[in-house]
mmCIF file of C-alpha atoms in Angstrom:
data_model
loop_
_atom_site.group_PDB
_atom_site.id
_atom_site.type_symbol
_atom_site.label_atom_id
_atom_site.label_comp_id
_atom_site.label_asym_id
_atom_site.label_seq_id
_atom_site.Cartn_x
_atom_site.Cartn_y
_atom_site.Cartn_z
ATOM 1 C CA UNK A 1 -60.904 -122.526 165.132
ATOM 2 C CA UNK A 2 -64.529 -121.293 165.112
ATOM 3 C CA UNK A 3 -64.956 -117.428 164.667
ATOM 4 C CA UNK A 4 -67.352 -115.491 166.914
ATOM 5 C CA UNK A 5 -70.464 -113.835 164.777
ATOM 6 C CA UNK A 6 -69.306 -110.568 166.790
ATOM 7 C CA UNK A 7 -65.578 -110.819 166.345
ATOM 8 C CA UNK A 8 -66.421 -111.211 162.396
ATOM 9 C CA UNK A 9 -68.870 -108.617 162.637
ATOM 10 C CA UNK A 10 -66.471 -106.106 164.627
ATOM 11 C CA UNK A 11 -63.559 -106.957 162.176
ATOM 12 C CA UNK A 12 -65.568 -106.463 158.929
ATOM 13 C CA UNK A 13 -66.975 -103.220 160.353
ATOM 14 C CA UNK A 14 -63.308 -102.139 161.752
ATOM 15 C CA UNK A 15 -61.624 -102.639 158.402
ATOM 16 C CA UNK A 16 -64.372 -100.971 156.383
ATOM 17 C CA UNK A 17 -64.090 -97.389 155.076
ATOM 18 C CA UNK A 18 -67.914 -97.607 154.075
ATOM 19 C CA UNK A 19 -71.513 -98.832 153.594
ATOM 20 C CA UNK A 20 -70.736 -101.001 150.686
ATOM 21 C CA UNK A 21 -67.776 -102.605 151.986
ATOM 22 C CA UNK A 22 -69.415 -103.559 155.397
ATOM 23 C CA UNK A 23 -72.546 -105.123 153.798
ATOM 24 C CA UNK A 24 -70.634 -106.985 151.338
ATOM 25 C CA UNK A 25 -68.572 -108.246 154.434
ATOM 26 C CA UNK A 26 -71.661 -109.137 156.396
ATOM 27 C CA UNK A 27 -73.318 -110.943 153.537
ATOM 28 C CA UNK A 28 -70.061 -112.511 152.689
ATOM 29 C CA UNK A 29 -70.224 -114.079 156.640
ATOM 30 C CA UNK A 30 -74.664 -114.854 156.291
ATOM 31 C CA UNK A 31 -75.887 -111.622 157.738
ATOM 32 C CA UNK A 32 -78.304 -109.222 155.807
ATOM 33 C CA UNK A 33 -78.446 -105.809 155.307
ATOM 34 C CA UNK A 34 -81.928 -105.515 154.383
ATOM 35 C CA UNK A 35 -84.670 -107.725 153.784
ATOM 36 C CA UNK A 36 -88.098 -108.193 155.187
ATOM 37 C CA UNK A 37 -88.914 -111.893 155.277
ATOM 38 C CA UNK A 38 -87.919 -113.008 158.257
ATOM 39 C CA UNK A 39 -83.733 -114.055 159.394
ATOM 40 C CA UNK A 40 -82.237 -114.829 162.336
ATOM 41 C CA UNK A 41 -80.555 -110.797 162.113
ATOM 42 C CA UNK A 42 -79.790 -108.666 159.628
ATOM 43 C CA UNK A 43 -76.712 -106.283 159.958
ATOM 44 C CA UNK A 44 -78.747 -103.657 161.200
ATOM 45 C CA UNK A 45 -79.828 -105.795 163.883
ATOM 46 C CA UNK A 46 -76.262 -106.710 164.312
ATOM 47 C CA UNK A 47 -75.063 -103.326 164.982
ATOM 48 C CA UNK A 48 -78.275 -102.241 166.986
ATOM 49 C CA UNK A 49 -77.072 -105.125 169.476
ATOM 50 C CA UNK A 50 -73.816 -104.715 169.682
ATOM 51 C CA UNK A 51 -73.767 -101.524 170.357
ATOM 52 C CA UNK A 52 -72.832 -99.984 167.490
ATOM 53 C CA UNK A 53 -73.980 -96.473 166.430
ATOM 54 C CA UNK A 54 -71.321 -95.797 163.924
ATOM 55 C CA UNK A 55 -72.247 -98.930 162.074
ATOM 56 C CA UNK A 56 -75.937 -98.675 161.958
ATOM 57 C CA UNK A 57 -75.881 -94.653 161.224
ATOM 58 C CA UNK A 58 -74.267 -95.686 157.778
ATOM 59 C CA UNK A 59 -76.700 -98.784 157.609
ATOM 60 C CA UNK A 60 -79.529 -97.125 157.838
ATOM 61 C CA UNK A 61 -79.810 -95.216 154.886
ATOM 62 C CA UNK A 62 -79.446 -98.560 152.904
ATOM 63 C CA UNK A 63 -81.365 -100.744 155.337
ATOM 64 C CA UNK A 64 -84.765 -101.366 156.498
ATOM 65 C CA UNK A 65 -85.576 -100.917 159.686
ATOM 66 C CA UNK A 66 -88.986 -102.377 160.163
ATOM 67 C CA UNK A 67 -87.323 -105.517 158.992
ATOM 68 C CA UNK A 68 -88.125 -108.398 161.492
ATOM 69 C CA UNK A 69 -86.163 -111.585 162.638
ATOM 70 C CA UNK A 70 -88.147 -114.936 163.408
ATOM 71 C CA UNK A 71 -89.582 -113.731 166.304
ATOM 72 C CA UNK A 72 -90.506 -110.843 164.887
ATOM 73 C CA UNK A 73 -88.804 -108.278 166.412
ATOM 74 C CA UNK A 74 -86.881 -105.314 164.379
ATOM 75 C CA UNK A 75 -83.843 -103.614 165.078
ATOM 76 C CA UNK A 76 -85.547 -100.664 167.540
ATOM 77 C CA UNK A 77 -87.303 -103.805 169.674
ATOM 78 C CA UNK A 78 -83.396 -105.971 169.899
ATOM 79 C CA UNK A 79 -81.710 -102.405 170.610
ATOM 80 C CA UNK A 80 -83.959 -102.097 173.969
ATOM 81 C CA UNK A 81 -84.097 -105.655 174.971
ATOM 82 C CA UNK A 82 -79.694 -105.541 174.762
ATOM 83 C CA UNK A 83 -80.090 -101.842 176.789
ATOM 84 C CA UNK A 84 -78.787 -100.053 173.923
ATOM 85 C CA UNK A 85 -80.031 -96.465 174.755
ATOM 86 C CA UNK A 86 -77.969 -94.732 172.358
ATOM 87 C CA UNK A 87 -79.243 -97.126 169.395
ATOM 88 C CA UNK A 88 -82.530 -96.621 170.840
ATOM 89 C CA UNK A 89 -82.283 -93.314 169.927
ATOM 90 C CA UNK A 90 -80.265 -93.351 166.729
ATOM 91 C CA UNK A 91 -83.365 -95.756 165.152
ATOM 92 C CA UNK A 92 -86.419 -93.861 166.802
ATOM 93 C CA UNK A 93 -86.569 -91.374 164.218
ATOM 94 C CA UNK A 94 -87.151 -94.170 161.138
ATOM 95 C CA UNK A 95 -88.477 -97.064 163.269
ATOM 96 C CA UNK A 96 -92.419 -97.859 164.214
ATOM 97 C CA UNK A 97 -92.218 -97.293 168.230
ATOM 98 C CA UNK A 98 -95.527 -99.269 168.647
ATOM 99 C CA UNK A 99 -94.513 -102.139 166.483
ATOM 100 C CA UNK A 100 -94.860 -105.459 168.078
ATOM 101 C CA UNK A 101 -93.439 -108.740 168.134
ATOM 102 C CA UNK A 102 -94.667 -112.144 167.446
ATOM 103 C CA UNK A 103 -95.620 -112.303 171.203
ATOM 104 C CA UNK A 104 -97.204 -108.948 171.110
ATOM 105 C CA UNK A 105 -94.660 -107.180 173.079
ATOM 106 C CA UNK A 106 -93.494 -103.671 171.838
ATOM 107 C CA UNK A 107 -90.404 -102.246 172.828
ATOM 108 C CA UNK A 108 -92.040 -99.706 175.857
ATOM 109 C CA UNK A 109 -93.464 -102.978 177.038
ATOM 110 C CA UNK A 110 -89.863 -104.941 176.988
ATOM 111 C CA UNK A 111 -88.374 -102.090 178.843
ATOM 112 C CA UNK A 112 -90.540 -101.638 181.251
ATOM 113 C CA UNK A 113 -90.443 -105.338 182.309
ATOM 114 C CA UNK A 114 -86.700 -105.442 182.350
ATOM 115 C CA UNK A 115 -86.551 -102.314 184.122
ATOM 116 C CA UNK A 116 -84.853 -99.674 182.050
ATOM 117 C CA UNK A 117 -85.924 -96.814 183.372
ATOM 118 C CA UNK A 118 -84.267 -94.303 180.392
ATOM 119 C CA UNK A 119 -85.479 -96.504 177.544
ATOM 120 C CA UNK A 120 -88.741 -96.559 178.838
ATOM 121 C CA UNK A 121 -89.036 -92.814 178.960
ATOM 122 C CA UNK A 122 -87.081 -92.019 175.842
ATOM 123 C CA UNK A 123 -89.730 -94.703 174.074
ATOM 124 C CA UNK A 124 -92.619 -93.259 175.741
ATOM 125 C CA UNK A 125 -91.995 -89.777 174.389
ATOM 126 C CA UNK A 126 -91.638 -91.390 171.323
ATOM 127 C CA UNK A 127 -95.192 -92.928 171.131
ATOM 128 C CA UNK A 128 -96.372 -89.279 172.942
ATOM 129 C CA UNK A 129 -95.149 -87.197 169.878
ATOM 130 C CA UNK A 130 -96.220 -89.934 166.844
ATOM 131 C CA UNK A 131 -99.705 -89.750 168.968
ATOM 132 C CA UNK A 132 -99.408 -85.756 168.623
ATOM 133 C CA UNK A 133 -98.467 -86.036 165.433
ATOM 134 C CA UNK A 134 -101.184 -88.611 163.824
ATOM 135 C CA UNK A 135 -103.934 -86.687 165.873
ATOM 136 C CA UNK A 136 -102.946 -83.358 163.899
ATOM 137 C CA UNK A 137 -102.860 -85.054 160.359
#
């Protein structure tokens, strides 16, 4: 019987106590915790999907969240495409808001098409304040 990637993922990350033991668990089942070249989705991007704050709070520190898939897109851009507000937020602070994908569409851009009114606003602040920020430096 063929295992879902999200019923693996939720088991590994239900069982584990921490970091180590859930990215040894998501390597184990083909998903990375941090690379740069590009994969079909790393654990962050896992957990940014699916939903799951706890998980990607204790991924972060270990992970890289700039790291793209092969289309491109990082954890912060699959987060608002799935209408994850709350791991919208939780990768804002270490992700590049203005990044874009292989198709040139950032995340703003993304939510605005499909709609998502509080992404939208809780990205454009984003881009507001790293604008206020790189015009003071």
């Amino acid at each position: 019987m063929a295992t879902s990637p999200e019923l693996v993922f939720h088991s590994i990350v239900t069982a584990s106590v921490n970091v180590w033991a859930v990215e040894f668990g998501l390597t184990k089942v083909g998903l990375v915790a941090n690379t740069r070249a590009p994969v079909p989705v790393s654990s962050l991007m896992f957990a940014a999907i699916h939903r799951r704050v706890d998980t990607l709070t204790m991924l972060l520190p270990q992970s890289d969240p700039q790291a793209v898939n092969d289309q491109g897109r990082d954890a912060l851009m699959l987060a608002t495409r799935a209408g994850r507000l709350d791991c919208v937020r939780a990768l804002l602070p270490v992700s590049d808001v203005k990044a874009r994908d292989s198709w040139g569409v950032s995340a703003v851009v993304a939510a605005r098409t499909r709609g998502m009114r509080e992404i939208v606003e809780c990205l454009e602040a984003a881009v507001l304040a790293r604008d206020e920020q790189d015009a003071l430096e």
